[in-house]
Amino acid sequence: MSLDRATMDERVPRDFETLRATILDRRESLPRRIAQIAAYALDNPDDIAFGTAASIAASAGVQPSTLIRFAQQLGFDGFTSLQQVFRERLRERNSSYDERLLALRAKAEGGAGHRAIFDGFVAAASTSLNDISRTLDETHLEDAISLLARAETIYVLAKRRSYPVATYIAYALGKLKIRNQLIESAAGLNAEMIAFATPADAVIAISFSPYAPATIEEARAISERGVPIVAITDSSFSPLAQFARVWFEVAEADFAGFRSLSATMALAMALTVGVGEKRRDSGRRRKA
Amino acid sequence: MSLDRATMDERVPRDFETLRATILDRRESLPRRIAQIAAYALDNPDDIAFGTAASIAASAGVQPSTLIRFAQQLGFDGFTSLQQVFRERLRERNSSYDERLLALRAKAEGGAGHRAIFDGFVAAASTSLNDISRTLDETHLEDAISLLARAETIYVLAKRRSYPVATYIAYALGKLKIRNQLIESAAGLNAEMIAFATPADAVIAISFSPYAPATIEEARAISERGVPIVAITDSSFSPLAQFARVWFEVAEADFAGFRSLSATMALAMALTVGVGEKRRDSGRRRKA
DNA sequence: TATGTATTGGAATTATTATTTCATATTCCC
DNA sequence: GGGAATATGAAATAATAATTCCAATACATA
């Protein structure tokens, strides 16, 4: 007597993500037609959720029995229970994006557990991304990228909360082989570092209220040397905005006293990669 | 000779909103049981989309035949075609968000301008947040927070792409007055730093493929000292997962070769603030 | 190349589910 | 209050759909 599949196999996937992972995992070892229906299922999950075994099989170009074998191979006892997973997915995802955000936030504010905290940060990040996506000024983006693309060295200036963004910019610039210098205060050598900057360079400065005094001071010093500044900050009253040649207003939502960085990150990456592209293009043009 | 209903009535509702309006409009004039199922349908559209005539009728407290009469009264030729409208709604609703994302991404990939690059990063961040929001394992979160809350010092270990997250964690832990130590390689003192760690401490380690060898090496060294590790990484094959007491799988979407950090950031913040809360709570309890 | 094993296609079977029917109850009007 | 029209419940029936089965084929192994 042999154990049946349900006992033998690891537990049957109950949610779509697990199912997806399982399929992707076994993809290589699946027979041809089963693989065919597997690919179809991941590509057209809605069809699986709503179709009948026959209609799905027809669309995927296999026999209904193959569809059932596929389900069984995954540990389900038939097509119907496989379908449940696809339906559940729709149920969970069905609420519109904004509704989901609201729900998340409500849960985060009302709820007690740590999951609620997590939801709060996700909601804050989503909101911020949404906002910046609506409000970003395209002209500013173009101006900033042009300015930065001309720079010999790009200095990156940010402290405290904004510092992670600065490190990411520095990392990305490095990968793109763009000369850059992160101005950090570890050894207190910032003043000397700044003294190297010339008007042929440029600065990306990031600071949010309450503005780190060091950032402001260094931004002032460097702008007095005639080095153009691109600033990311949170309002037109920001001292950074005064020194900047181009500046972006980014409103980050906050949760539990910590503001999201997602919008700032997205903008920072767009600037960085934008500069990378611009340089490649003009480099090519110059050669041609 | 009288015209039949289909000819008499205005066209049957083809989309959910029209259907909803029609029902609301006729509500007053509907017979009791039909009104009952009508109310149920508007309150539980998902059930109508997925259920069988019998199951829906049971939930709504009517007979299956009533359900069919309801459909016919609205001009459909049976329950099945009524159900189509409810299914279509789910399909569209579900795709609206994804489509928006896809559109963003398509614009980003196809489009030329720098705005497209920005959109790409926003899309990547949104996707990542979405994913993690669905897949995060709550138990892991609780375990990780408990583990970290017990630690005397929390060490934060991450390089390169993950380094920004580490700096943000360090910043947040600092603000919450939680003792922590960022393991950075500036002065090459990492080995010495690690030597201070004891099993009473804990580590948050972050690394994504391709895993920075230094991160892996240091994680191994520190785990051999018996210091528990909470890891954030991208797959169960990650070397980090092996050393970790608790680990999270975070799938970040990428754009233009740079992966988003938004999901990792959200998780990192949840861990940090979660630890802060837990400590406050248990501190209070101990005093009481 | 022969032999056993795994895979596939297609029809037969079984099950589930929608729909119809009809008897009964309720409502509304004269 | 009586009768017609409408509404409802419950079970019978028809339809649709899932599953199983078996023969045919492809594939791997010796």
XYZ file of C-alpha atoms (C1' of nucleotides) in Angstrom:
636
model
C 0.000 0.000 0.000
C 1.333 3.393 -0.947
C 0.661 6.749 0.570
C -1.541 8.949 -1.547
C -0.261 12.189 -3.004
C -1.811 14.464 -0.397
C 0.078 12.670 2.319
C 3.265 12.328 0.361
C 3.683 15.831 -0.947
C 4.420 18.903 1.025
C 1.316 20.894 1.839
C -0.848 22.082 -1.032
C -0.462 25.775 -1.904
C -3.316 27.704 -0.336
C -2.545 31.151 -1.642
C -1.657 32.365 -5.062
C 1.836 33.488 -4.271
C 2.841 30.139 -2.886
C 1.244 28.455 -5.840
C 3.092 30.685 -8.224
C 6.361 29.990 -6.490
C 5.707 26.267 -6.571
C 4.970 26.323 -10.278
C 8.013 28.411 -11.078
C 10.071 26.098 -8.988
C 8.989 22.935 -10.777
C 8.746 24.447 -14.196
C 11.762 22.616 -15.497
C 10.636 19.185 -14.500
C 7.093 19.361 -15.836
C 5.972 17.389 -18.882
C 5.347 19.374 -22.025
C 1.590 19.831 -21.907
C 1.531 20.337 -18.187
C 4.176 23.026 -18.562
C 2.036 24.577 -21.265
C -0.982 24.875 -19.015
C 1.236 26.032 -16.150
C 2.566 28.901 -18.214
C -0.936 29.763 -19.331
C -2.168 29.780 -15.764
C 0.464 32.228 -14.605
C -0.088 34.437 -17.605
C -3.878 34.452 -17.447
C -4.843 33.963 -13.835
C -8.178 35.655 -14.378
C -9.147 33.101 -16.966
C -8.454 30.294 -14.578
C -10.526 32.010 -11.931
C -13.606 32.351 -14.102
C -13.404 29.819 -16.884
C -14.579 26.247 -16.999
C -12.141 23.408 -17.311
C -13.140 22.982 -20.933
C -12.881 26.637 -21.909
C -9.546 27.093 -20.187
C -8.168 23.945 -21.719
C -9.250 25.141 -25.143
C -7.635 28.568 -24.688
C -4.447 26.989 -23.494
C -4.478 24.452 -26.285
C -4.638 21.330 -24.160
C -7.192 18.743 -23.148
C -9.347 19.245 -20.071
C -7.820 16.141 -18.597
C -4.396 17.734 -18.799
C -5.689 20.641 -16.786
C -6.832 18.272 -14.108
C -3.543 16.422 -14.138
C -1.810 19.743 -13.700
C -3.930 20.465 -10.641
C -3.266 17.040 -9.230
C 0.412 17.331 -9.825
C 0.393 20.387 -7.602
C -1.311 18.406 -4.890
C -4.875 19.594 -5.397
C -7.473 16.931 -5.713
C -8.886 18.395 -8.896
C -9.350 21.424 -11.044
C -12.013 22.844 -8.769
C -9.780 23.217 -5.766
C -7.012 24.679 -7.870
C -9.485 27.195 -9.171
C -10.342 28.222 -5.641
C -6.876 29.617 -5.193
C -7.216 31.746 -8.298
C -10.580 32.978 -7.139
C -9.334 33.776 -3.685
C -6.649 35.887 -5.237
C -9.219 37.983 -7.038
C -11.270 38.360 -3.922
C -8.343 39.658 -2.000
C -7.072 41.925 -4.666
C -10.424 43.111 -5.802
C -10.633 46.233 -3.731
C -9.410 49.199 -5.659
C -6.016 50.614 -4.973
C -7.226 53.589 -3.018
C -9.599 51.508 -1.008
C -6.778 49.219 -0.155
C -4.664 52.124 0.960
C -7.471 53.375 3.148
C -7.982 49.946 4.583
C -4.287 49.601 5.246
C -4.147 52.906 6.984
C -7.251 52.235 9.004
C -5.870 48.880 10.059
C -2.542 50.491 10.887
C -4.114 53.205 12.976
C -6.728 51.092 14.654
C -4.930 47.786 14.881
C -2.673 46.789 17.683
C -0.215 44.192 16.419
C 3.060 44.657 14.692
C 1.494 43.849 11.391
C -0.348 47.129 11.808
C 2.930 48.972 12.087
C 4.146 47.358 8.934
C 0.932 48.245 7.131
C 1.359 51.801 8.285
C 4.751 52.097 6.660
C 3.540 50.489 3.479
C 0.628 52.897 3.380
C 2.882 55.872 4.001
C 5.209 54.792 1.217
C 2.360 54.219 -1.224
C 0.800 57.549 -0.453
C 4.082 59.327 -0.960
C 4.680 57.635 -4.278
C 1.199 58.538 -5.390
C 1.661 62.138 -4.431
C 4.967 62.661 -6.089
C 3.771 60.903 -9.186
C 1.078 63.533 -9.494
C 3.014 66.596 -8.518
C 6.462 66.144 -10.001
C 7.399 69.001 -12.276
C 8.795 67.595 -15.471
C 10.641 70.760 -16.402
C 12.495 70.709 -13.128
C 13.459 67.141 -13.755
C 14.878 67.951 -17.166
C 16.712 70.989 -15.837
C 18.189 69.102 -12.940
C 19.372 66.248 -15.117
C 20.988 68.594 -17.635
C 22.717 70.441 -14.870
C 24.013 67.303 -13.227
C 25.025 65.718 -16.500
C 27.411 68.587 -17.200
C 29.118 68.285 -13.837
C 32.623 66.931 -13.554
C 32.038 65.588 -10.076
C 28.646 65.259 -8.418
C 28.739 65.943 -4.711
C 26.013 64.361 -2.634
C 25.005 66.139 0.519
C 22.547 64.818 3.099
C 22.470 63.964 6.797
C 20.358 62.042 9.260
C 17.064 61.002 7.815
C 18.084 61.865 4.270
C 21.443 60.182 4.533
C 20.228 56.791 3.285
C 19.139 58.449 0.060
C 22.542 60.002 -0.319
C 24.252 56.661 0.092
C 21.983 55.117 -2.493
C 22.679 57.920 -4.937
C 26.385 57.469 -4.367
C 26.079 53.737 -4.923
C 24.121 54.181 -8.138
C 26.396 56.895 -9.485
C 29.316 54.625 -8.797
C 27.738 51.760 -10.699
C 27.104 54.110 -13.604
C 30.750 55.195 -13.483
C 29.895 58.774 -12.743
C 32.409 60.528 -10.563
C 30.858 61.486 -7.271
C 31.679 62.367 -3.740
C 29.541 61.741 -0.710
C 29.943 64.508 1.822
C 29.774 62.796 5.171
C 30.842 64.109 8.480
C 32.687 61.150 9.915
C 36.108 62.722 10.130
C 34.945 66.325 10.090
C 36.695 66.921 6.794
C 33.654 68.309 5.056
C 34.971 71.830 4.817
C 38.088 70.615 3.030
C 36.065 68.401 0.776
C 33.839 71.271 -0.181
C 36.851 73.407 -0.918
C 37.665 71.143 -3.851
C 34.362 71.793 -5.557
C 34.310 74.178 -8.494
C 31.559 75.704 -10.632
C 32.199 72.897 -13.104
C 30.875 70.449 -10.511
C 27.373 70.115 -9.089
C 25.649 69.119 -5.884
C 22.622 67.058 -5.027
C 21.473 68.215 -1.611
C 18.669 66.608 0.340
C 17.171 67.920 3.524
C 13.817 67.897 5.207
C 12.421 69.782 8.149
C 13.876 69.963 10.725
C 16.804 70.795 8.494
C 20.131 69.519 9.709
C 22.161 72.643 10.404
C 25.270 71.044 8.956
C 23.539 70.397 5.657
C 22.360 73.981 5.407
C 25.734 75.347 6.337
C 27.558 73.203 3.834
C 25.041 73.979 1.129
C 25.571 77.674 1.735
C 29.336 77.328 1.646
C 29.327 75.332 -1.528
C 26.858 77.569 -3.309
C 28.991 80.573 -2.432
C 31.781 78.919 -4.357
C 29.531 79.036 -7.404
C 28.747 75.318 -7.478
C 25.208 74.732 -8.766
C 22.893 72.847 -6.414
C 19.972 70.547 -7.123
C 17.915 70.291 -3.959
C 15.281 67.846 -2.777
C 13.377 69.286 0.107
C 9.908 69.676 1.522
C 8.763 73.244 1.064
C 9.585 76.530 -0.550
C 10.475 77.870 2.887
C 13.250 75.385 3.155
C 16.610 77.108 3.430
C 17.879 74.664 0.818
C 15.490 76.067 -1.747
C 17.260 79.402 -1.497
C 20.656 78.120 -2.466
C 19.449 75.785 -5.140
C 19.553 76.292 -8.882
C 16.768 73.686 -9.233
C 14.742 72.273 -6.383
C 12.049 69.676 -5.916
C 9.306 69.713 -3.375
C 8.652 66.220 -2.082
C 5.928 65.586 0.468
C 6.553 62.330 2.257
C 3.807 60.822 4.363
C 4.838 59.758 7.804
C 3.934 56.998 10.180
C 4.799 56.521 13.823
C 7.008 59.571 13.646
C 9.124 58.329 10.769
C 8.651 59.699 7.310
C 8.738 57.506 4.272
C 11.677 57.823 1.933
C 10.071 56.129 -1.021
C 9.203 59.215 -3.041
C 12.589 60.773 -2.414
C 14.244 57.519 -3.411
C 12.301 57.312 -6.643
C 13.191 60.863 -7.523
C 16.805 60.335 -6.582
C 17.034 57.274 -8.779
C 15.385 59.064 -11.676
C 17.946 61.850 -11.384
C 20.825 59.424 -11.192
C 19.815 57.203 -14.056
C 18.712 60.236 -16.037
C 22.179 61.670 -15.732
C 23.655 58.340 -16.756
C 21.534 58.243 -19.901
C 22.203 61.825 -20.794
C 25.911 61.299 -20.545
C 25.831 58.199 -22.692
C 23.827 60.032 -25.322
C 25.979 63.124 -25.494
C 29.108 61.024 -25.367
C 27.894 59.149 -28.421
C 26.946 62.359 -30.150
C 30.331 63.883 -29.500
C 32.067 60.897 -31.012
C 29.838 60.845 -34.095
C -50.183 39.932 -28.673
C -47.786 41.502 -26.254
C -44.106 42.181 -26.645
C -41.906 39.996 -24.534
C -39.816 41.428 -21.721
C -36.537 41.529 -23.557
C -38.020 43.694 -26.243
C -40.033 45.806 -23.875
C -37.386 46.683 -21.373
C -34.528 48.973 -21.974
C -31.332 47.136 -22.805
C -30.032 44.771 -20.134
C -27.256 46.169 -17.946
C -23.906 45.072 -19.295
C -21.686 46.608 -16.672
C -21.888 46.609 -12.936
C -22.508 50.278 -12.451
C -25.519 50.305 -14.736
C -26.805 47.213 -13.059
C -26.417 48.771 -9.671
C -28.239 51.894 -10.772
C -31.045 49.821 -12.247
C -31.498 47.851 -9.060
C -31.457 50.930 -6.872
C -33.944 52.520 -9.178
C -36.463 49.705 -9.030
C -35.911 48.791 -5.438
C -39.265 50.131 -4.310
C -41.303 48.189 -6.781
C -39.692 44.793 -6.288
C -41.485 41.900 -4.550
C -40.260 41.028 -1.107
C -37.943 38.096 -1.829
C -36.621 39.637 -4.981
C -35.793 42.799 -3.043
C -34.062 40.624 -0.491
C -31.791 39.044 -3.044
C -31.254 42.424 -4.707
C -29.996 43.908 -1.460
C -27.796 40.898 -0.898
C -26.332 41.192 -4.369
C -25.324 44.808 -3.893
C -23.886 44.083 -0.469
C -21.964 40.974 -1.451
C -21.032 41.322 -5.083
C -18.094 38.961 -4.643
C -20.357 36.177 -3.512
C -22.479 36.561 -6.586
C -19.392 36.448 -8.754
C -18.055 33.233 -7.274
C -20.962 31.358 -5.767
C -23.366 28.882 -7.285
C -27.032 29.698 -7.565
C -27.752 27.365 -4.682
C -25.061 28.682 -2.371
C -25.941 32.303 -3.012
C -29.620 31.650 -2.529
C -28.883 29.949 0.758
C -26.709 32.817 1.998
C -29.338 35.332 1.040
C -32.083 33.243 2.569
C -34.104 32.651 -0.572
C -34.747 29.862 -3.026
C -32.557 29.385 -6.070
C -35.562 29.979 -8.235
C -35.977 33.426 -6.729
C -32.462 34.232 -7.723
C -33.243 33.311 -11.268
C -36.429 35.330 -11.262
C -34.432 38.251 -10.014
C -32.051 37.911 -12.926
C -34.888 37.611 -15.357
C -36.646 40.603 -13.935
C -33.557 42.634 -14.747
C -33.700 41.454 -18.320
C -31.081 38.719 -18.175
C -32.085 35.348 -19.465
C -30.902 33.544 -16.353
C -28.638 33.580 -13.367
C -25.607 32.741 -15.431
C -25.704 35.895 -17.509
C -26.327 38.024 -14.460
C -23.304 36.451 -12.857
C -21.210 37.425 -15.842
C -21.633 41.076 -14.955
C -20.420 40.485 -11.434
C -17.440 38.578 -12.705
C -16.577 41.181 -15.259
C -16.537 43.735 -12.510
C -13.964 41.773 -10.538
C -11.828 41.287 -13.570
C -11.751 44.966 -14.374
C -11.408 46.144 -10.856
C -8.540 43.867 -10.304
C -6.774 44.859 -13.424
C -7.234 48.579 -12.968
C -4.411 48.878 -10.501
C -2.154 46.463 -12.272
C -2.938 48.103 -15.538
C -2.040 51.459 -14.177
C 1.242 50.007 -13.077
C 1.741 48.288 -16.395
C 0.928 51.493 -18.210
C 3.443 53.340 -16.083
C 6.012 50.715 -16.795
C 5.221 50.569 -20.468
C 5.519 54.319 -20.671
C 8.753 54.063 -18.765
C 10.158 51.375 -21.016
C 8.838 52.655 -24.284
C 8.942 56.372 -23.630
C 11.963 58.462 -24.228
C 11.915 61.361 -21.775
C 13.270 61.452 -18.300
C 9.793 61.536 -16.910
C 9.547 57.963 -18.153
C 12.531 56.987 -16.056
C 10.925 58.513 -13.035
C 7.681 56.674 -13.729
C 9.638 53.470 -13.975
C 11.054 53.861 -10.511
C 7.688 54.784 -9.091
C 6.175 51.717 -10.709
C 8.922 49.482 -9.386
C 8.471 50.832 -5.888
C 4.701 50.433 -5.996
C 4.950 46.897 -7.259
C 7.382 45.971 -4.540
C 5.231 47.450 -1.818
C 2.258 45.636 -3.169
C 4.061 42.354 -3.247
C 5.455 42.521 0.197
C 2.166 43.647 1.585
C 0.623 40.473 0.310
C 3.365 38.071 1.117
C 4.791 39.187 4.439
C 4.639 36.461 7.041
C 3.224 37.869 10.226
C 4.698 35.171 12.409
C 8.166 35.959 11.156
C 7.579 39.583 11.916
C 6.566 38.831 15.483
C 9.471 36.452 15.977
C 11.969 38.908 14.581
C 10.705 41.742 16.739
C 10.786 39.632 19.902
C 14.270 38.502 19.115
C 15.529 42.012 18.458
C 13.719 43.489 21.430
C 15.674 41.205 23.757
C 19.040 42.224 22.334
C 21.401 44.405 24.280
C 22.934 45.867 21.160
C 21.502 45.536 17.692
C 24.148 45.228 15.008
C 23.171 46.297 11.517
C 24.928 44.609 8.646
C 24.547 45.540 4.986
C 26.704 46.664 2.081
C 26.317 48.239 -1.307
C 22.761 48.330 -2.485
C 21.388 47.423 0.916
C 23.576 49.870 2.760
C 21.080 52.749 2.588
C 18.581 50.608 4.451
C 21.153 49.881 7.116
C 21.840 53.559 7.621
C 18.163 54.263 7.923
C 17.727 51.513 10.487
C 20.656 52.874 12.438
C 19.177 56.357 12.313
C 15.770 55.178 13.474
C 17.166 52.970 16.236
C 19.170 55.933 17.421
C 16.110 58.142 17.559
C 14.321 55.456 19.549
C 17.255 55.298 21.955
C 17.996 51.691 21.144
C 21.652 50.812 21.330
C 22.922 49.827 17.908
C 26.042 49.495 15.871
C 26.321 49.845 12.135
C 28.938 47.491 10.735
C 30.577 49.444 7.961
C 33.811 48.721 6.299
C 35.310 52.215 6.115
C 38.246 51.557 8.415
C 38.326 47.777 7.986
C 37.574 47.275 11.672
C 34.637 45.003 11.074
C 36.280 41.915 12.452
C 37.050 43.696 15.696
C 33.560 45.113 15.865
C 32.070 41.691 15.399
C 34.267 40.334 18.134
C 32.381 42.445 20.648
C 29.056 40.865 19.826
C 27.672 38.271 22.238
C 24.675 35.944 22.181
C 22.842 38.579 24.206
C 22.977 40.862 21.170
C 21.324 40.485 17.797
C 21.937 41.310 14.164
C 19.811 42.668 11.352
C 21.507 41.586 8.141
C 20.382 42.640 4.698
C 21.683 41.274 1.444
C 20.368 40.643 -2.013
C 21.712 38.738 -4.941
C 24.503 39.131 -5.929
C 25.339 38.838 -2.262
C 28.218 40.979 -1.120
C 30.873 38.481 -0.006
C 31.786 40.670 2.941
C 28.212 40.598 4.222
C 28.068 36.821 3.982
C 31.442 36.399 5.602
C 30.598 38.687 8.453
C 27.204 37.096 8.905
C 28.875 33.709 9.157
C 31.439 34.945 11.642
C 28.870 36.589 13.830
C 26.470 33.671 13.756
C 29.314 31.373 14.776
C 29.672 33.484 17.856
C 26.100 32.536 18.714
C 24.592 35.919 17.947
C 21.073 35.513 16.548
C 20.492 36.990 13.101
C 17.389 38.464 11.517
C 17.914 38.496 7.763
C 16.222 40.325 4.951
C 17.067 38.710 1.651
C 15.581 37.651 -1.636
C 15.255 33.898 -1.712
C 15.555 30.779 0.315
C 18.751 30.005 -1.566
C 20.371 33.077 -0.160
C 23.379 32.235 1.976
C 22.019 34.667 4.555
C 18.959 32.525 5.067
C 21.193 29.754 6.344
C 22.714 31.721 9.157
C 19.519 33.461 10.173
C 17.283 32.666 13.107
C 14.454 34.462 11.301
C 14.518 35.581 7.706
C 12.271 37.507 5.372
C 11.967 37.045 1.663
C 11.531 40.383 -0.062
C 11.093 40.552 -3.806
C 11.951 44.004 -5.069
C 10.998 44.999 -8.588
C 13.730 46.609 -10.598
C 13.967 49.270 -13.214
C 16.860 50.259 -15.435
C 19.035 47.816 -13.557
C 18.388 49.273 -10.148
C 16.117 47.528 -7.761
C 13.661 49.356 -5.609
C 14.311 49.555 -1.895
C 10.824 50.531 -0.901
C 9.638 47.157 0.346
C 12.843 46.531 2.254
C 12.589 49.982 3.771
C 9.034 49.438 4.899
C 9.941 46.137 6.486
C 13.040 47.613 8.105
C 11.013 50.416 9.609
C 8.368 48.039 10.864
C 11.047 45.990 12.587
C 12.658 49.045 14.098
C 9.521 50.682 15.373
C 8.167 47.311 16.439
C 11.197 46.778 18.613
C 10.783 50.258 20.037
C 7.183 49.552 20.987
C 7.936 46.174 22.449
C 10.643 47.593 24.641
C 8.412 50.356 25.883
C 5.718 47.847 26.703
C 7.885 45.399 28.558
C 9.658 48.255 30.336
C 6.319 49.452 31.609
C 5.340 45.962 32.630
C 8.531 45.438 34.543
C 7.990 48.620 36.509
C 4.379 47.829 37.313
C 16.228 -1.968 -31.301
C 13.298 -3.779 -27.787
C 10.854 -3.014 -23.515
C 8.906 -0.674 -19.884
C 7.353 3.859 -18.212
C 5.365 8.235 -18.503
C 2.491 11.287 -21.088
C -1.268 12.545 -23.857
C -5.827 12.696 -26.366
C -10.472 11.839 -26.537
C -14.606 9.823 -25.289
C -17.529 7.910 -21.446
C -19.084 8.689 -16.982
C -20.315 10.986 -12.978
C -21.181 15.180 -10.474
C -22.770 19.411 -9.984
C -25.539 23.254 -11.106
C -29.021 26.012 -13.505
C -33.498 26.064 -14.826
C -38.318 24.746 -15.181
C -42.502 23.341 -13.430
C -46.231 23.107 -10.557
C -48.609 23.326 -6.304
C -49.437 26.640 -2.730
C -49.593 31.029 -0.614
C -50.212 35.941 -0.685
C -51.831 40.274 -2.294
C -54.788 43.392 -4.482
C -58.917 44.947 -6.461
C -63.914 44.820 -7.284
C -65.223 38.340 0.997
C -64.375 36.345 -3.585
C -61.616 35.976 -7.460
C -57.810 37.097 -10.339
C -53.132 38.105 -10.578
C -48.836 37.753 -8.644
C -45.329 35.782 -5.742
C -43.140 31.938 -3.447
C -41.347 27.256 -2.194
C -39.835 22.810 -3.298
C -38.802 19.257 -6.095
C -38.118 17.437 -10.921
C -35.575 18.005 -14.952
C -32.260 19.570 -18.188
C -27.866 21.397 -18.917
C -23.341 21.935 -18.147
C -19.131 20.841 -16.373
C -15.652 17.997 -13.866
C -13.548 13.786 -13.636
C -12.183 9.173 -14.939
C -10.730 5.746 -17.947
C -8.424 3.584 -21.556
C -6.118 3.311 -25.786
C -2.398 5.440 -28.341
C 1.849 7.698 -28.400
C 6.216 9.455 -27.053
C 10.184 8.860 -24.307
C 13.835 6.920 -21.874
C 16.748 2.876 -20.652
C 19.059 -1.082 -21.321
